[in-house]
PDB file of C-alpha atoms in Angstrom:
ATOM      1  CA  UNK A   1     -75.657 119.983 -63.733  1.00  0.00           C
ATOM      2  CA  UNK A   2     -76.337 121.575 -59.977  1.00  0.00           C
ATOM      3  CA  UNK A   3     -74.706 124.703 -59.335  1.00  0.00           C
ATOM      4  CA  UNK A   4     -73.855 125.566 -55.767  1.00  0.00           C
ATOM      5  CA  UNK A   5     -72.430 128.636 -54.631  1.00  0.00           C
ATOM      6  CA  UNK A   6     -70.347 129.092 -51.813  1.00  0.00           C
ATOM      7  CA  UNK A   7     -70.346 132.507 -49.556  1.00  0.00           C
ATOM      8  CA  UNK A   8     -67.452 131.318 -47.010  1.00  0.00           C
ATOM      9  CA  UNK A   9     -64.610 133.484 -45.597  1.00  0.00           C
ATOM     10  CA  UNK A  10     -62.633 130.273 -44.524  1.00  0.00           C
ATOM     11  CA  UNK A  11     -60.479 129.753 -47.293  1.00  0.00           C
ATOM     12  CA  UNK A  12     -59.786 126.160 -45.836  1.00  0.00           C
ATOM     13  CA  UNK A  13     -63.408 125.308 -45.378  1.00  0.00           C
ATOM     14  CA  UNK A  14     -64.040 126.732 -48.675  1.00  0.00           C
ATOM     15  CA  UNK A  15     -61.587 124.519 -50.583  1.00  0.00           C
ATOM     16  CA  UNK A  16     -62.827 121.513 -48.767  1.00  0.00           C
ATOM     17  CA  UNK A  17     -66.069 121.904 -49.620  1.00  0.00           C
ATOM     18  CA  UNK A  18     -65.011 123.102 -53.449  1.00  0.00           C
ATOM     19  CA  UNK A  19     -63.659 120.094 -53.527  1.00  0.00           C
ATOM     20  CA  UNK A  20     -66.389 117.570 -51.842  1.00  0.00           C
ATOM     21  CA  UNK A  21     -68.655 119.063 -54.244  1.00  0.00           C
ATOM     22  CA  UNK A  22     -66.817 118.665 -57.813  1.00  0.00           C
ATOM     23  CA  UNK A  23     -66.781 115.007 -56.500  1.00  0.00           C
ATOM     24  CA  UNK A  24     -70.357 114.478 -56.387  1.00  0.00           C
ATOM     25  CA  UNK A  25     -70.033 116.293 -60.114  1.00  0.00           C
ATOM     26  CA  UNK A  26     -71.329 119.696 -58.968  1.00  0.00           C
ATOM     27  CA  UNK A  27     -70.362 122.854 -60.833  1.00  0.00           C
ATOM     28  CA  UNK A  28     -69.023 125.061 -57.573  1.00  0.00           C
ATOM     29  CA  UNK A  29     -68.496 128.805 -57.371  1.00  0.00           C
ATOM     30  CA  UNK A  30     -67.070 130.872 -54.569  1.00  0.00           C
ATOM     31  CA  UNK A  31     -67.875 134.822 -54.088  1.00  0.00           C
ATOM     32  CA  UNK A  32     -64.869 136.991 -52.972  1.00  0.00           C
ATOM     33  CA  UNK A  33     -66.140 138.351 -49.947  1.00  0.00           C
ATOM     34  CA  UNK A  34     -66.369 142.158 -50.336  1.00  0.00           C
ATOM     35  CA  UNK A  35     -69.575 144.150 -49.400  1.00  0.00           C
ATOM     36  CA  UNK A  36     -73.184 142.798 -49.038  1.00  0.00           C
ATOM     37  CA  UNK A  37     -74.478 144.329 -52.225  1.00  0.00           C
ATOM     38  CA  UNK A  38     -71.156 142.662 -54.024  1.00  0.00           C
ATOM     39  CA  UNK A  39     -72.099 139.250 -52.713  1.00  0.00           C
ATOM     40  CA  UNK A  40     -75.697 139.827 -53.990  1.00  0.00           C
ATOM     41  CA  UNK A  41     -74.470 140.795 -57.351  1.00  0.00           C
ATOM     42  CA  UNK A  42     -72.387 138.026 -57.296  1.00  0.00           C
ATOM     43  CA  UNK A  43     -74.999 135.171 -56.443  1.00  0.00           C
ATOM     44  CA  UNK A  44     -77.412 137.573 -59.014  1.00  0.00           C
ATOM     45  CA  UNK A  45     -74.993 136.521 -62.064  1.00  0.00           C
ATOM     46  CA  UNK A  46     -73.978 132.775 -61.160  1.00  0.00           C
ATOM     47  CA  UNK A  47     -77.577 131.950 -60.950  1.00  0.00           C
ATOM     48  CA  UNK A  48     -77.056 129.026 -58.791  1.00  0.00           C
ATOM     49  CA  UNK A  49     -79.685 126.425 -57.484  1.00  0.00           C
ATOM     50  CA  UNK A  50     -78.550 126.547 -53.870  1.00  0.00           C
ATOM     51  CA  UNK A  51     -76.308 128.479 -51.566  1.00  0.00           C
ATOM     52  CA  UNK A  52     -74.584 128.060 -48.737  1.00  0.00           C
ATOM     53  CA  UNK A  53     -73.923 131.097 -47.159  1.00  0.00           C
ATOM     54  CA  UNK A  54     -71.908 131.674 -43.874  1.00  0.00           C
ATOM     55  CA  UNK A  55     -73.957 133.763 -41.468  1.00  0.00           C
ATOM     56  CA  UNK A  56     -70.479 135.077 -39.851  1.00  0.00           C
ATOM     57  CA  UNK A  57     -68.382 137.259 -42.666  1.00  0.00           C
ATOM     58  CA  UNK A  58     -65.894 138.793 -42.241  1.00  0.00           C
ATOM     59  CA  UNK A  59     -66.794 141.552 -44.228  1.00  0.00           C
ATOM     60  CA  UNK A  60     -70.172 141.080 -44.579  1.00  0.00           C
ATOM     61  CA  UNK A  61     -73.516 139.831 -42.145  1.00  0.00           C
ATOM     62  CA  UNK A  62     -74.783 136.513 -44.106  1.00  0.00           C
ATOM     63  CA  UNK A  63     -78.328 137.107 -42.194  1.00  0.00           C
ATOM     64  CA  UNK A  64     -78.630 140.612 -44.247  1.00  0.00           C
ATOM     65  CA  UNK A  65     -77.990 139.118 -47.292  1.00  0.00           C
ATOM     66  CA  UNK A  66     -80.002 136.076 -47.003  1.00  0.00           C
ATOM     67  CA  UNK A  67     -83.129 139.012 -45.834  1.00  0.00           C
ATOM     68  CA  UNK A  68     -81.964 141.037 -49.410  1.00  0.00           C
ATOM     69  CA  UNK A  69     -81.702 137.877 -51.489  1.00  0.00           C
ATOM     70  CA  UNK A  70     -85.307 137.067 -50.350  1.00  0.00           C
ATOM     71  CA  UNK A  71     -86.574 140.261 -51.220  1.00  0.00           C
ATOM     72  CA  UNK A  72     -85.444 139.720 -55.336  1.00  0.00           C
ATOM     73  CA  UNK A  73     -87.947 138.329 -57.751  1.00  0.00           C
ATOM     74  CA  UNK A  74     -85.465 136.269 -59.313  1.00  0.00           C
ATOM     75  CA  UNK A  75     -84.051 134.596 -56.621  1.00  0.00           C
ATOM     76  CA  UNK A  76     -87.089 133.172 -54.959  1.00  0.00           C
ATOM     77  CA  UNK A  77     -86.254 130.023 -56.058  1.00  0.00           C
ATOM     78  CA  UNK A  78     -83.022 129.489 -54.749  1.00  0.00           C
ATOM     79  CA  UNK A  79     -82.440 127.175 -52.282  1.00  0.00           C
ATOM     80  CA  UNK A  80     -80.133 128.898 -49.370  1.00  0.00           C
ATOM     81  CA  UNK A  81     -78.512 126.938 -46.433  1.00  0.00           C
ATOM     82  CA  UNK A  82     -76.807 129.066 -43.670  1.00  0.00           C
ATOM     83  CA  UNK A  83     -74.075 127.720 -41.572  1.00  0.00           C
ATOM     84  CA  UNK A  84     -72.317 128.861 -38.588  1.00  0.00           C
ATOM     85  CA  UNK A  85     -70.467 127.864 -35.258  1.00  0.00           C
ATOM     86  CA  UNK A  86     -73.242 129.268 -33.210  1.00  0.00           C
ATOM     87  CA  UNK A  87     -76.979 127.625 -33.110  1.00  0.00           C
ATOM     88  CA  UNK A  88     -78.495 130.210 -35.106  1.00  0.00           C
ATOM     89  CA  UNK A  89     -80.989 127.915 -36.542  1.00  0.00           C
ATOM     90  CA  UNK A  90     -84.261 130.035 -35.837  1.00  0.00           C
ATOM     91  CA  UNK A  91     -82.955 133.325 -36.711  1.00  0.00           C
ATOM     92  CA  UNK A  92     -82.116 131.773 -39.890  1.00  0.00           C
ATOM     93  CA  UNK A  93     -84.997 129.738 -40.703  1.00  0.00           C
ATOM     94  CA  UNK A  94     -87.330 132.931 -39.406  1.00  0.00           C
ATOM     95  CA  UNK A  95     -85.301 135.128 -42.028  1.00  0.00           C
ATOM     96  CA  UNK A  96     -86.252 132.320 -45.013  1.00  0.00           C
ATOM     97  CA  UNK A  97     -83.090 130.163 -45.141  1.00  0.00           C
ATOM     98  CA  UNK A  98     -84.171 126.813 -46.403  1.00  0.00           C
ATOM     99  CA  UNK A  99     -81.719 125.205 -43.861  1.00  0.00           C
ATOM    100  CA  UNK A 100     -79.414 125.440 -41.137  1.00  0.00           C
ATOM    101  CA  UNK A 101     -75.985 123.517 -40.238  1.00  0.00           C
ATOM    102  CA  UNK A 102     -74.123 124.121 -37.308  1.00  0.00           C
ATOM    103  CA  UNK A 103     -70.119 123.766 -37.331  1.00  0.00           C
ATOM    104  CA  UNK A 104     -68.703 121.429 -37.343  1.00  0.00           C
ATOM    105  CA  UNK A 105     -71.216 119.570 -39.929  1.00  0.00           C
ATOM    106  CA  UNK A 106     -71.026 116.084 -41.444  1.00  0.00           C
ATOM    107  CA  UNK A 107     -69.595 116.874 -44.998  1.00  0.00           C
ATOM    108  CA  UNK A 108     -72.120 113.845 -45.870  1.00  0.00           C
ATOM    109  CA  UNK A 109     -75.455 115.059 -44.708  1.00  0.00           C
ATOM    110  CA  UNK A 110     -74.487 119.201 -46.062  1.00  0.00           C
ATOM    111  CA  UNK A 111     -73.381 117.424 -49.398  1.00  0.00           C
ATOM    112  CA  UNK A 112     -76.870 115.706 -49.541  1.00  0.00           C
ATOM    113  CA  UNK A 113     -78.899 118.452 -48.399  1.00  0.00           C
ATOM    114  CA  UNK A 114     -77.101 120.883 -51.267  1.00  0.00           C
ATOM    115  CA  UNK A 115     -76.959 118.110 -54.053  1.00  0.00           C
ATOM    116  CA  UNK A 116     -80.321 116.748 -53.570  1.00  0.00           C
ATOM    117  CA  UNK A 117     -83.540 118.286 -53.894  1.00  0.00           C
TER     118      UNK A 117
END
């Protein structure tokens, strides 16, 4: 089964997506957003296959923690899609995210780009 992991600080876009994933049979988990190095800890033990990580946090910068999570032997592997409401594409990409989706997104094409390899 895929696991997806979700680093989003809109609790309604969160659900939504929770949910469009368990559809598509998708085992889904979702960080509490505290610090960077929580969130890193976080993705660290849920092991997932692919994240999609906001680059605006509230409490947190999603580009820093993609640039940490690309720096850990472990996690080289993991696919990571960043998302925002700005076109931050390059900055992303540049930084190692795998992909880029600006707000709003088609639920269909994110769902295929995190379900399918």
């Amino acid at each position: 089964m895929k696991k997806v992991m979700l680093i989003e600080d809109d609790r309604t876009m969160c659900s939504l997506l929770r949910t469009l994933l368990l559809i598509e049979g998708v085992q889904v988990h979702s960080s509490e957003i505290g610090t960077q190095q929580s969130i890193v800890e976080s993705i660290i033990q849920f092991k997932p296959d692919t994240l999609l990580l906001d680059f605006h946090l509230k409490k947190a910068n999603g580009l820093e923690i993609l640039k940490k999570i690309r720096k850990i032997p472990s996690l080289i592997s993991l696919r990571i899609f960043m998302v925002s409401g700005m076109d931050l594409e390059d900055q992303c990409v540049y930084a190692g995210a795998d992909g880029f989706f600006l707000k709003p997104y088609n639920p269909e094409d994110l769902i295929n780009s995190l379900c399918n390899e």
